Short mmCIF file of C-alpha atoms in Angstrom, two decimals:
data_model
loop_
_atom_site.label_atom_id
_atom_site.label_comp_id
_atom_site.label_asym_id
_atom_site.label_seq_id
_atom_site.Cartn_x
_atom_site.Cartn_y
_atom_site.Cartn_z
CA MET A 704 70.59 -62.31 -49.24
CA ASP A 705 70.32 -60.92 -52.80
CA ILE A 706 67.94 -58.32 -53.04
CA ASP A 707 66.88 -59.00 -56.76
CA THR A 708 66.38 -62.93 -56.35
CA ARG A 709 65.52 -62.36 -52.64
CA ARG A 710 67.57 -65.49 -52.00
CA PRO A 711 70.37 -66.33 -49.27
CA ILE A 712 74.07 -65.71 -50.38
CA ASP A 713 75.85 -66.92 -47.39
CA LEU A 714 75.13 -67.42 -43.52
CA LEU A 715 77.76 -65.51 -41.20
CA PRO A 716 78.29 -66.65 -37.81
CA ASP A 717 77.78 -63.29 -36.18
CA ARG A 718 76.97 -59.79 -36.70
CA ALA A 719 80.63 -58.41 -35.69
CA THR A 720 82.17 -55.74 -37.72
CA ALA A 721 85.11 -57.70 -38.54
CA THR A 722 83.16 -60.78 -39.71
CA VAL A 723 80.98 -58.80 -42.11
CA ALA A 724 83.71 -56.26 -43.42
CA ALA A 725 85.70 -59.59 -43.94
CA TRP A 726 83.03 -61.01 -46.08
CA LEU A 727 82.48 -57.83 -48.06
CA VAL A 728 86.49 -57.47 -48.79
CA GLY A 729 86.28 -61.01 -49.79
CA HIS A 730 83.28 -60.36 -52.65
CA PRO A 731 84.17 -57.64 -54.34
CA GLY A 732 81.36 -56.05 -56.67
CA VAL A 733 78.73 -55.29 -53.90
CA GLU A 734 77.10 -51.97 -55.03
CA VAL A 735 74.27 -51.73 -52.27
CA ILE A 736 74.09 -53.03 -49.01
CA CYS A 737 70.52 -52.98 -47.60
CA ARG A 738 70.86 -53.20 -43.96
CA ASP A 739 68.94 -52.17 -40.72
CA ARG A 740 70.14 -49.09 -38.28
CA SER A 741 72.75 -51.31 -36.47
CA THR A 742 76.22 -49.32 -36.25
CA ALA A 743 78.08 -52.72 -36.62
CA TYR A 744 76.63 -53.04 -40.20
CA ALA A 745 77.45 -49.40 -40.98
CA GLU A 746 80.81 -49.55 -40.11
CA ALA A 747 81.05 -53.20 -41.85
CA GLY A 748 80.05 -51.60 -45.26
CA ARG A 749 82.36 -48.65 -44.68
CA LEU A 750 85.31 -50.77 -44.28
CA GLY A 751 84.37 -53.72 -46.60
CA ALA A 752 82.98 -51.98 -49.55
CA PRO A 753 83.33 -48.53 -49.27
CA ASP A 754 82.01 -47.40 -52.71
CA ALA A 755 78.61 -49.42 -51.75
CA VAL A 756 75.57 -47.33 -51.39
CA HIS A 757 73.71 -48.31 -48.14
CA VAL A 758 69.61 -48.35 -48.05
CA ALA A 759 67.05 -49.61 -45.79
CA ASP A 760 64.53 -52.20 -46.84
CA ARG A 761 60.85 -51.77 -47.03
CA GLY A 762 60.42 -53.63 -43.84
CA HIS A 763 63.10 -51.20 -41.79
CA ILE A 764 61.24 -48.13 -43.26
CA TRP A 765 58.08 -49.34 -41.87
CA LYS A 766 59.51 -49.69 -38.64
CA ASN A 767 61.33 -46.38 -38.79
CA LEU A 768 58.34 -44.72 -39.66
CA ALA A 769 56.16 -46.53 -36.90
CA GLU A 770 58.70 -45.53 -34.30
CA ALA A 771 58.92 -41.87 -35.32
CA VAL A 772 54.81 -41.64 -35.53
CA GLU A 773 54.31 -43.29 -32.34
CA LYS A 774 57.13 -40.76 -30.66
CA THR A 775 55.43 -37.68 -32.43
CA VAL A 776 52.08 -38.94 -30.87
CA ILE A 777 53.20 -39.32 -27.54
CA GLN A 778 54.78 -36.01 -27.55
CA HIS A 779 51.97 -34.22 -28.63
CA ARG A 780 48.89 -36.41 -27.34
CA ALA A 781 47.97 -33.30 -24.96
CA LEU A 782 47.16 -31.69 -27.97
CA LEU A 783 45.10 -34.31 -29.66
CA ARG A 784 41.26 -33.84 -29.60
CA GLU A 785 38.90 -37.05 -29.06
CA PRO A 786 37.53 -38.39 -32.56
CA GLU A 787 34.21 -37.29 -32.91
CA HIS A 788 31.37 -39.74 -33.02
CA THR A 789 30.19 -40.36 -36.52
CA GLY A 790 28.25 -43.11 -35.75
CA PRO A 791 28.96 -46.93 -36.57
CA VAL A 792 31.09 -47.78 -39.22
CA ARG A 793 30.01 -50.40 -41.53
CA ALA A 794 31.79 -52.81 -43.66
CA ALA A 795 31.78 -52.86 -47.28
CA GLY A 796 31.56 -55.80 -49.69
CA PRO A 797 30.75 -59.42 -48.88
CA LEU A 798 30.97 -58.63 -45.27
CA GLU A 799 27.85 -56.56 -45.47
CA ARG A 800 25.62 -59.64 -44.73
CA LEU A 801 24.78 -58.79 -41.03
CA ASP A 802 21.65 -61.02 -40.11
CA SER A 803 20.55 -58.12 -37.69
CA ALA A 804 21.56 -54.50 -37.11
CA PRO A 805 23.79 -54.09 -34.24
CA PRO A 806 22.26 -51.98 -31.59
CA SER A 807 22.66 -48.46 -31.33
CA PRO A 808 25.18 -46.91 -28.71
CA ASP A 809 22.09 -46.13 -26.38
CA GLU A 810 20.55 -49.55 -26.48
CA PRO A 811 22.14 -52.41 -24.69
CA ARG A 812 22.79 -55.76 -26.13
CA GLN A 813 20.50 -58.44 -25.43
CA SER A 814 22.75 -61.65 -25.87
CA GLY A 815 26.00 -62.45 -25.57
CA ARG A 816 28.53 -63.83 -23.23
CA LEU A 817 29.25 -60.57 -21.64
CA SER A 818 25.68 -59.25 -21.34
CA ASP A 819 24.60 -62.65 -19.97
CA ARG A 820 27.27 -62.83 -17.39
CA VAL A 821 26.34 -59.35 -16.27
CA ARG A 822 22.69 -59.97 -16.30
CA GLU A 823 23.23 -62.93 -13.89
CA GLN A 824 25.78 -61.06 -11.84
CA HIS A 825 23.45 -57.98 -11.35
CA ALA A 826 20.42 -60.40 -10.47
CA ALA A 827 22.58 -62.57 -8.00
CA VAL A 828 23.98 -59.19 -6.40
CA HIS A 829 20.36 -57.58 -6.05
CA ALA A 830 18.79 -61.17 -4.67
CA LEU A 831 21.59 -61.21 -1.71
CA LEU A 832 20.97 -57.71 -1.35
CA ASP A 833 17.33 -58.24 -0.74
CA GLU A 834 17.91 -60.92 1.79
CA GLY A 835 20.07 -58.05 3.74
CA LEU A 836 23.66 -59.12 3.28
CA GLY A 837 25.89 -56.06 2.92
CA LEU A 838 28.18 -55.69 0.14
CA ARG A 839 31.54 -57.45 1.80
CA PRO A 840 29.52 -60.57 2.34
CA ILE A 841 28.22 -60.34 -1.32
CA THR A 842 31.46 -59.93 -2.43
CA ARG A 843 32.98 -63.07 -0.42
CA ARG A 844 30.01 -65.13 -1.42
CA LEU A 845 30.14 -64.39 -5.46
CA GLY A 846 34.02 -64.15 -5.79
CA LEU A 847 33.75 -60.67 -7.22
CA ALA A 848 35.86 -57.72 -6.82
CA ARG A 849 34.14 -55.13 -4.34
CA ASN A 850 34.08 -52.45 -6.84
CA THR A 851 31.94 -55.02 -9.17
CA VAL A 852 29.63 -55.67 -6.41
CA ARG A 853 29.22 -51.99 -6.24
CA ARG A 854 28.52 -51.20 -9.27
CA LEU A 855 26.34 -53.69 -9.85
CA ALA A 856 24.20 -53.01 -6.48
CA ASN A 857 24.22 -49.29 -7.79
CA ALA A 858 22.42 -50.28 -10.99
CA ALA A 859 18.83 -50.25 -10.92
CA THR A 860 18.91 -52.27 -13.99
CA ALA A 861 21.52 -54.66 -15.92
CA ASP A 862 20.84 -52.74 -18.70
CA GLU A 863 22.53 -49.65 -17.13
CA LEU A 864 25.91 -51.34 -17.06
CA LEU A 865 25.54 -52.69 -20.71
CA VAL A 866 25.14 -49.27 -22.50
CA GLY A 867 28.27 -47.67 -23.11
CA ARG A 868 30.78 -46.12 -25.58
CA TRP A 869 31.77 -49.38 -27.18
CA THR A 870 28.02 -50.63 -27.32
CA GLY A 871 27.03 -51.01 -31.13
CA ARG A 872 30.15 -50.73 -32.57
CA THR A 873 30.75 -53.09 -35.59
CA SER A 874 33.59 -55.60 -36.24
CA ILE A 875 34.70 -56.97 -39.08
CA LEU A 876 33.90 -60.23 -37.13
CA ASP A 877 30.21 -59.59 -37.03
CA PRO A 878 29.29 -61.72 -40.24
CA CYS A 879 31.13 -64.54 -38.32
CA LYS A 880 30.03 -64.31 -34.60
CA PRO A 881 27.22 -66.91 -35.09
CA TYR A 882 29.34 -69.42 -36.06
CA LEU A 883 32.39 -68.56 -34.01
CA HIS A 884 29.93 -68.64 -30.96
CA GLN A 885 28.51 -71.94 -32.05
CA ARG A 886 31.83 -73.46 -32.60
#
């Protein structure tokens, strides 16, 4: 690729050191080689264009940076504190057109696919418990996991299950959710 014009110059049959070095020897005047961290390309550049400067493009620099940050975070994750809850984050600009404010983290969602499903499952589990069925028969009858049935049975109301650390968090999709649910 020509870095200035961003147009292809040639397509090589493979990534082999000999192939790239031969191409560079056949095209004298190459001053800058923009490459990834491949040792094959580094060696080919050294052999085919010894005076050329080797650089990394923006994409490879970002990739290298992301890998270095990830490695550092993994090494030091035990030292990282949990972020303090500063309240819900609200989008700025045209996304601000929310029809209604999202619930606070202490209030359960009143509607939505997840909350509707939890309410239905909670009602079904408690109806079967009132009939005298145990957790195992309820698990088989409803086709739910044992821990899910246990959690639903231990909750006095469905709202207890709908309040959590993710409740009330805003999303950039919030203004579009009514349309998306309609579709």
